[in-house]
Every structure is written in C-alpha cells, then in structure tokens.
GROMACS .gro file of C-alpha atoms in nm:
model
  124
    1UNK     CA    1  -4.885  -2.742  -1.966
    2UNK     CA    2  -4.794  -2.782  -1.598
    3UNK     CA    3  -4.513  -2.657  -1.385
    4UNK     CA    4  -4.257  -2.938  -1.349
    5UNK     CA    5  -4.171  -2.829  -0.993
    6UNK     CA    6  -4.535  -2.873  -0.886
    7UNK     CA    7  -4.537  -3.227  -1.027
    8UNK     CA    8  -4.208  -3.311  -0.857
    9UNK     CA    9  -4.334  -3.170  -0.526
   10UNK     CA   10  -4.651  -3.381  -0.553
   11UNK     CA   11  -4.435  -3.695  -0.597
   12UNK     CA   12  -4.218  -3.598  -0.299
   13UNK     CA   13  -4.526  -3.537  -0.083
   14UNK     CA   14  -4.676  -3.873  -0.186
   15UNK     CA   15  -4.351  -4.056  -0.106
   16UNK     CA   16  -4.330  -3.887   0.236
   17UNK     CA   17  -4.693  -3.977   0.310
   18UNK     CA   18  -4.632  -4.346   0.235
   19UNK     CA   19  -4.308  -4.345   0.436
   20UNK     CA   20  -4.502  -4.209   0.734
   21UNK     CA   21  -4.778  -4.466   0.678
   22UNK     CA   22  -4.538  -4.762   0.684
   23UNK     CA   23  -4.331  -4.630   0.977
   24UNK     CA   24  -4.446  -4.823   1.286
   25UNK     CA   25  -4.333  -4.539   1.516
   26UNK     CA   26  -4.579  -4.291   1.365
   27UNK     CA   27  -4.957  -4.304   1.400
   28UNK     CA   28  -5.009  -4.207   1.033
   29UNK     CA   29  -5.305  -4.339   0.833
   30UNK     CA   30  -5.329  -4.434   0.467
   31UNK     CA   31  -5.274  -4.118   0.255
   32UNK     CA   32  -5.581  -3.939   0.125
   33UNK     CA   33  -5.548  -3.793  -0.220
   34UNK     CA   34  -5.647  -3.430  -0.269
   35UNK     CA   35  -5.848  -3.331  -0.570
   36UNK     CA   36  -5.750  -3.051  -0.801
   37UNK     CA   37  -6.075  -2.867  -0.726
   38UNK     CA   38  -6.082  -2.943  -0.354
   39UNK     CA   39  -6.215  -2.696  -0.102
   40UNK     CA   40  -5.870  -2.625   0.040
   41UNK     CA   41  -5.553  -2.650  -0.158
   42UNK     CA   42  -5.206  -2.502  -0.166
   43UNK     CA   43  -4.921  -2.470  -0.410
   44UNK     CA   44  -4.553  -2.417  -0.323
   45UNK     CA   45  -4.315  -2.262  -0.577
   46UNK     CA   46  -3.953  -2.155  -0.558
   47UNK     CA   47  -3.895  -1.970  -0.886
   48UNK     CA   48  -4.108  -1.663  -0.828
   49UNK     CA   49  -4.079  -1.285  -0.853
   50UNK     CA   50  -4.285  -1.003  -0.706
   51UNK     CA   51  -4.327  -0.629  -0.739
   52UNK     CA   52  -4.524  -0.354  -0.567
   53UNK     CA   53  -4.867  -0.493  -0.662
   54UNK     CA   54  -4.806  -0.816  -0.852
   55UNK     CA   55  -4.667  -1.168  -0.811
   56UNK     CA   56  -4.525  -1.374  -1.099
   57UNK     CA   57  -4.554  -1.754  -1.074
   58UNK     CA   58  -4.420  -1.982  -1.354
   59UNK     CA   59  -4.666  -2.070  -1.633
   60UNK     CA   60  -4.912  -1.803  -1.514
   61UNK     CA   61  -4.951  -1.438  -1.614
   62UNK     CA   62  -4.860  -1.189  -1.337
   63UNK     CA   63  -5.121  -1.188  -1.061
   64UNK     CA   64  -5.248  -0.868  -0.902
   65UNK     CA   65  -5.180  -0.869  -0.531
   66UNK     CA   66  -5.212  -0.649  -0.222
   67UNK     CA   67  -4.868  -0.664  -0.067
   68UNK     CA   68  -4.885  -0.527   0.287
   69UNK     CA   69  -4.511  -0.493   0.357
   70UNK     CA   70  -4.204  -0.385   0.169
   71UNK     CA   71  -4.020  -0.681   0.022
   72UNK     CA   72  -3.674  -0.610   0.165
   73UNK     CA   73  -3.443  -0.896   0.077
   74UNK     CA   74  -3.425  -1.191  -0.159
   75UNK     CA   75  -3.753  -1.369  -0.241
   76UNK     CA   76  -3.694  -1.743  -0.181
   77UNK     CA   77  -4.036  -1.908  -0.230
   78UNK     CA   78  -4.409  -1.860  -0.225
   79UNK     CA   79  -4.701  -2.067  -0.103
   80UNK     CA   80  -5.034  -1.996  -0.267
   81UNK     CA   81  -5.333  -2.128  -0.075
   82UNK     CA   82  -5.709  -2.125  -0.121
   83UNK     CA   83  -5.947  -2.124   0.175
   84UNK     CA   84  -6.281  -2.299   0.200
   85UNK     CA   85  -6.457  -1.972   0.114
   86UNK     CA   86  -6.265  -1.949  -0.215
   87UNK     CA   87  -6.026  -1.669  -0.117
   88UNK     CA   88  -5.663  -1.693  -0.226
   89UNK     CA   89  -5.366  -1.601  -0.009
   90UNK     CA   90  -4.992  -1.587  -0.082
   91UNK     CA   91  -4.726  -1.641   0.180
   92UNK     CA   92  -4.383  -1.512   0.072
   93UNK     CA   93  -4.058  -1.640   0.221
   94UNK     CA   94  -3.792  -1.368   0.208
   95UNK     CA   95  -3.428  -1.394   0.313
   96UNK     CA   96  -3.333  -1.062   0.470
   97UNK     CA   97  -2.971  -1.143   0.551
   98UNK     CA   98  -3.014  -1.088   0.925
   99UNK     CA   99  -2.907  -1.374   1.148
  100UNK     CA  100  -3.163  -1.540   1.373
  101UNK     CA  101  -3.197  -1.397   1.721
  102UNK     CA  102  -3.008  -1.565   2.002
  103UNK     CA  103  -3.165  -1.620   2.344
  104UNK     CA  104  -3.117  -1.327   2.584
  105UNK     CA  105  -3.005  -1.548   2.872
  106UNK     CA  106  -2.993  -1.910   2.971
  107UNK     CA  107  -3.190  -2.048   3.265
  108UNK     CA  108  -2.963  -2.220   3.517
  109UNK     CA  109  -3.200  -2.298   3.803
  110UNK     CA  110  -3.568  -2.389   3.794
  111UNK     CA  111  -3.816  -2.392   4.080
  112UNK     CA  112  -4.139  -2.587   4.057
  113UNK     CA  113  -4.433  -2.501   4.284
  114UNK     CA  114  -4.733  -2.731   4.332
  115UNK     CA  115  -5.040  -2.566   4.483
  116UNK     CA  116  -5.280  -2.815   4.642
  117UNK     CA  117  -5.583  -2.838   4.868
  118UNK     CA  118  -5.425  -3.005   5.170
  119UNK     CA  119  -5.093  -2.819   5.150
  120UNK     CA  120  -5.081  -2.460   5.038
  121UNK     CA  121  -4.762  -2.489   4.833
  122UNK     CA  122  -4.492  -2.750   4.784
  123UNK     CA  123  -4.172  -2.653   4.605
  124UNK     CA  124  -3.897  -2.862   4.454
   0.00000   0.00000   0.00000
C-alpha cells in the first residue's frame, strides 16, 4: 500500500523533467530515474501532523523525532530526506501567519568603482 500523493508527485516530477528536456531554452539532459533504495532520496508530503517528539506521515506509524524548535503555527508540509550516510532528516514547512519582511529602504543611486593597476580608481 503506497501513499497516493507520493505517486502523484512522482508523475508530476517526471512530467516536469521531460518538459525541461524538450525545452530548447534549457540545457537539461535526459531524466535519470532514481531507485527506491538509492543513496540519497527524499519524500514530500502535505498531510502530516507533528507533536513534541513525533511526526505522523500517512501510511506510516508515528516516527520518533528530535524537534529543535517549538512548532508555532500551522504545519503545511514535510520533506523527509535520507543522506548518503543513511541518516534521515525532516524539514517542516510551517505557516506562522506573519507577513514577509519588506525591504528597509530602496537604493536610488549606485556608484561603481573599478580598481586597476594603471589607474588607482575609476568611478561611474
């Protein structure tokens, strides 16, 4: 029994890889297929829940986890990844309700300085 979202995401990723391959503007090569037991792999899931020391992914029993920060906000998705050394990591995407930061100020004038050997400095 497999998670249907994982199968759908695999089809979406394959379609995107072939679109990039056939796009003459992109330098993409023919897609390489990852194996299930490859050295590095990742899994993206949207229907997930987490607690103080566990993460629940569909079709899997709750997984023990070391969560380093308080989960303040709504949990949107998770990406589980395995490194070459066999360690597993989870990256949680949380919506905290705070708007993105705006730039402090805009730059109106720019000065470029070129330092060379024959002339000490030339500005524009």
